[in-house]
PDB file of C-alpha atoms in Angstrom:
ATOM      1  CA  UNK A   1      95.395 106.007  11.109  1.00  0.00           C
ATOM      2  CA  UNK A   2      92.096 107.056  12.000  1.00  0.00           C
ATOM      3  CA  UNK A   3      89.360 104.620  10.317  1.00  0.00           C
ATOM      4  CA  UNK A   4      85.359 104.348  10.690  1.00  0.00           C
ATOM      5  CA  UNK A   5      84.013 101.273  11.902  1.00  0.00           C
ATOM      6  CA  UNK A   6      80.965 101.793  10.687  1.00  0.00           C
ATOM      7  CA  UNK A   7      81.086 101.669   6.580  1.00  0.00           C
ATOM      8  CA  UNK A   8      77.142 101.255   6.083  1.00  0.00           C
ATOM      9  CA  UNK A   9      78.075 103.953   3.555  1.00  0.00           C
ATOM     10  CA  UNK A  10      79.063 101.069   1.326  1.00  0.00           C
ATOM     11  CA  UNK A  11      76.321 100.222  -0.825  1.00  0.00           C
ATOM     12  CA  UNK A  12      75.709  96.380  -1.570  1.00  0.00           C
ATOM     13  CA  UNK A  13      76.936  93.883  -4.355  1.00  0.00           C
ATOM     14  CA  UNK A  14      75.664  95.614  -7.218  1.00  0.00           C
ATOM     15  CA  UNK A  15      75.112  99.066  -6.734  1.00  0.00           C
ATOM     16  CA  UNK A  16      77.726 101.988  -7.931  1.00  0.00           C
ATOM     17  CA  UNK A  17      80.109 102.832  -4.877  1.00  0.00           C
ATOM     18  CA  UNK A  18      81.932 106.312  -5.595  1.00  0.00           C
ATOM     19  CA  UNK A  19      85.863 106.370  -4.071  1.00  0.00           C
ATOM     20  CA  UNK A  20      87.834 109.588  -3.522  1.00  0.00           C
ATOM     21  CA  UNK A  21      91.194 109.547  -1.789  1.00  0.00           C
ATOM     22  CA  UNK A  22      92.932 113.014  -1.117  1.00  0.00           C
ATOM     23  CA  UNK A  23      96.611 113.271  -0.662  1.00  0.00           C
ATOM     24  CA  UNK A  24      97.768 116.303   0.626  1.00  0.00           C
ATOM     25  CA  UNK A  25     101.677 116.762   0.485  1.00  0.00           C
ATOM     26  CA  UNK A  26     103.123 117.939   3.648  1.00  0.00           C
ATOM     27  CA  UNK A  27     104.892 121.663   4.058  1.00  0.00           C
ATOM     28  CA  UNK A  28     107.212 122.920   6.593  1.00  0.00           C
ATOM     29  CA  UNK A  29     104.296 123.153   9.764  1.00  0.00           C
ATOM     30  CA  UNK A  30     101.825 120.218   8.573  1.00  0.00           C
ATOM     31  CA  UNK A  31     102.544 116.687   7.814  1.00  0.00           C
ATOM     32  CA  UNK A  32     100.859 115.048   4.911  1.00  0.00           C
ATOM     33  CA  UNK A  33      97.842 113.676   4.913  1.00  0.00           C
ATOM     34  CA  UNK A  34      95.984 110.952   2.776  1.00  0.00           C
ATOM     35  CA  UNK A  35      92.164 110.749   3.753  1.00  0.00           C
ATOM     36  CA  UNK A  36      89.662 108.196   2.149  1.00  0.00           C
ATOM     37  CA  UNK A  37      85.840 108.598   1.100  1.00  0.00           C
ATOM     38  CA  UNK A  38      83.073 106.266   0.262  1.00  0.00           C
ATOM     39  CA  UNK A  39      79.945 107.964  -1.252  1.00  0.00           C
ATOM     40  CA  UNK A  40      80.985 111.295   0.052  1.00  0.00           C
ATOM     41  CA  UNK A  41      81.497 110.221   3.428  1.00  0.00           C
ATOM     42  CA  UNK A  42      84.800 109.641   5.547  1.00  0.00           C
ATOM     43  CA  UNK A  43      86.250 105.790   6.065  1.00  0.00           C
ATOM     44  CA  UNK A  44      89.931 106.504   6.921  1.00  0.00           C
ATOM     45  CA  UNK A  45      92.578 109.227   7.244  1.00  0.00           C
ATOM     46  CA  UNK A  46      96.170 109.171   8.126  1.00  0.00           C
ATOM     47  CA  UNK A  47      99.113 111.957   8.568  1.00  0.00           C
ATOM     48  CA  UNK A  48     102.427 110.975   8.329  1.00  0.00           C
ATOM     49  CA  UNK A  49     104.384 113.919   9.946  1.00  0.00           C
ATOM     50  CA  UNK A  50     107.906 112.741   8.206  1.00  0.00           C
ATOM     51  CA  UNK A  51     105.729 112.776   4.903  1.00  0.00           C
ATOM     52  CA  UNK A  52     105.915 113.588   1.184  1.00  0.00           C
ATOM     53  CA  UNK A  53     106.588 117.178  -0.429  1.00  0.00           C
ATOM     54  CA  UNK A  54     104.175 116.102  -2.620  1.00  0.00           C
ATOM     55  CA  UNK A  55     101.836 112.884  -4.300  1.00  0.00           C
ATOM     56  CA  UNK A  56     103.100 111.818  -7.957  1.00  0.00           C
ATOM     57  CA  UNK A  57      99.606 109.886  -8.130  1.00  0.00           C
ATOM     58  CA  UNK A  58      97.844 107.361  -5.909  1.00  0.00           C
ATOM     59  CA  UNK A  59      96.567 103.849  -6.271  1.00  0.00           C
ATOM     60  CA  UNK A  60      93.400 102.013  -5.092  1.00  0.00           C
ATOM     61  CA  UNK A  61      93.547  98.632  -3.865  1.00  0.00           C
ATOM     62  CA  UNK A  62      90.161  96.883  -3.439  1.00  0.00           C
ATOM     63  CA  UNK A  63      89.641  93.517  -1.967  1.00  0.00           C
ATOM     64  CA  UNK A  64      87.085  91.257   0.390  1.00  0.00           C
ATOM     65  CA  UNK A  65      87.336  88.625   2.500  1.00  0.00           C
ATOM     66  CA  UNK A  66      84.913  86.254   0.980  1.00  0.00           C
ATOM     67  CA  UNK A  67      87.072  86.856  -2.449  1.00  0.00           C
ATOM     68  CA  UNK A  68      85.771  87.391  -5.627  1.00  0.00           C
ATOM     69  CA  UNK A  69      86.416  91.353  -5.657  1.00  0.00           C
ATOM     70  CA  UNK A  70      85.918  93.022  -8.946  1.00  0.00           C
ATOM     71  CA  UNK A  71      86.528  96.717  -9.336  1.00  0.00           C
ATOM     72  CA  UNK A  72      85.391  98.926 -12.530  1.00  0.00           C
ATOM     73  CA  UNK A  73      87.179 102.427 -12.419  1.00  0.00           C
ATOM     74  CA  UNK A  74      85.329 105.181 -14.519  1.00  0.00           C
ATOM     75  CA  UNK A  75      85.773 108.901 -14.700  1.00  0.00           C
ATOM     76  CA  UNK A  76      88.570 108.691 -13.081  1.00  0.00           C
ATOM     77  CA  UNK A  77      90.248 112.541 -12.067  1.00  0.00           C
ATOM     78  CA  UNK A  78      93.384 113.240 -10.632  1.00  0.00           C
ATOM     79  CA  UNK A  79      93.894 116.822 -10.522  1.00  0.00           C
ATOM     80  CA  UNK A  80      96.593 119.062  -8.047  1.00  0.00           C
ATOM     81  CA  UNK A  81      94.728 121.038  -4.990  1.00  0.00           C
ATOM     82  CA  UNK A  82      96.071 123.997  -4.132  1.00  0.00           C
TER      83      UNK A  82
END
């Protein structure tokens, strides 16, 4: 798992905060690959070299340590890569 330790690309309590999370299935010489964006920009990507053939869907978990989390999904697209 690679991750950024710097997510000032979150914008604050309040403001709109746009989420993308590719999943790329893996094939015979590349392992699969799930990579996570904030606002356009990077935060985490893994490869799992076992990996899937391919992603049925994906889910996003939100959370904070202070509590009180509340997410609002809208426009949400899944569509297939090729």
């Amino acid at each position: 798992l690679e991750q950024r330790t710097d997510v000032d690309v979150i914008r604050p309590l309040g403001s709109t905060n746009r989420l993308r999370a590719d999943c790329i299935g893996a094939t015979r010489d590349d392992p699969a690959v799930i990579a996570l964006y904030v606002n356009g920009q990077l935060v985490a990507r893994a490869e799992d070299n076992v990996g899937f053939p391919r992603f049925d869907g994906v889910g996003v978990h939100t959370w904070s340590e202070e509590g009180g989390t509340e997410a609002f999904y809208d426009n949400v697209v899944v569509r297939e890569l090729r």
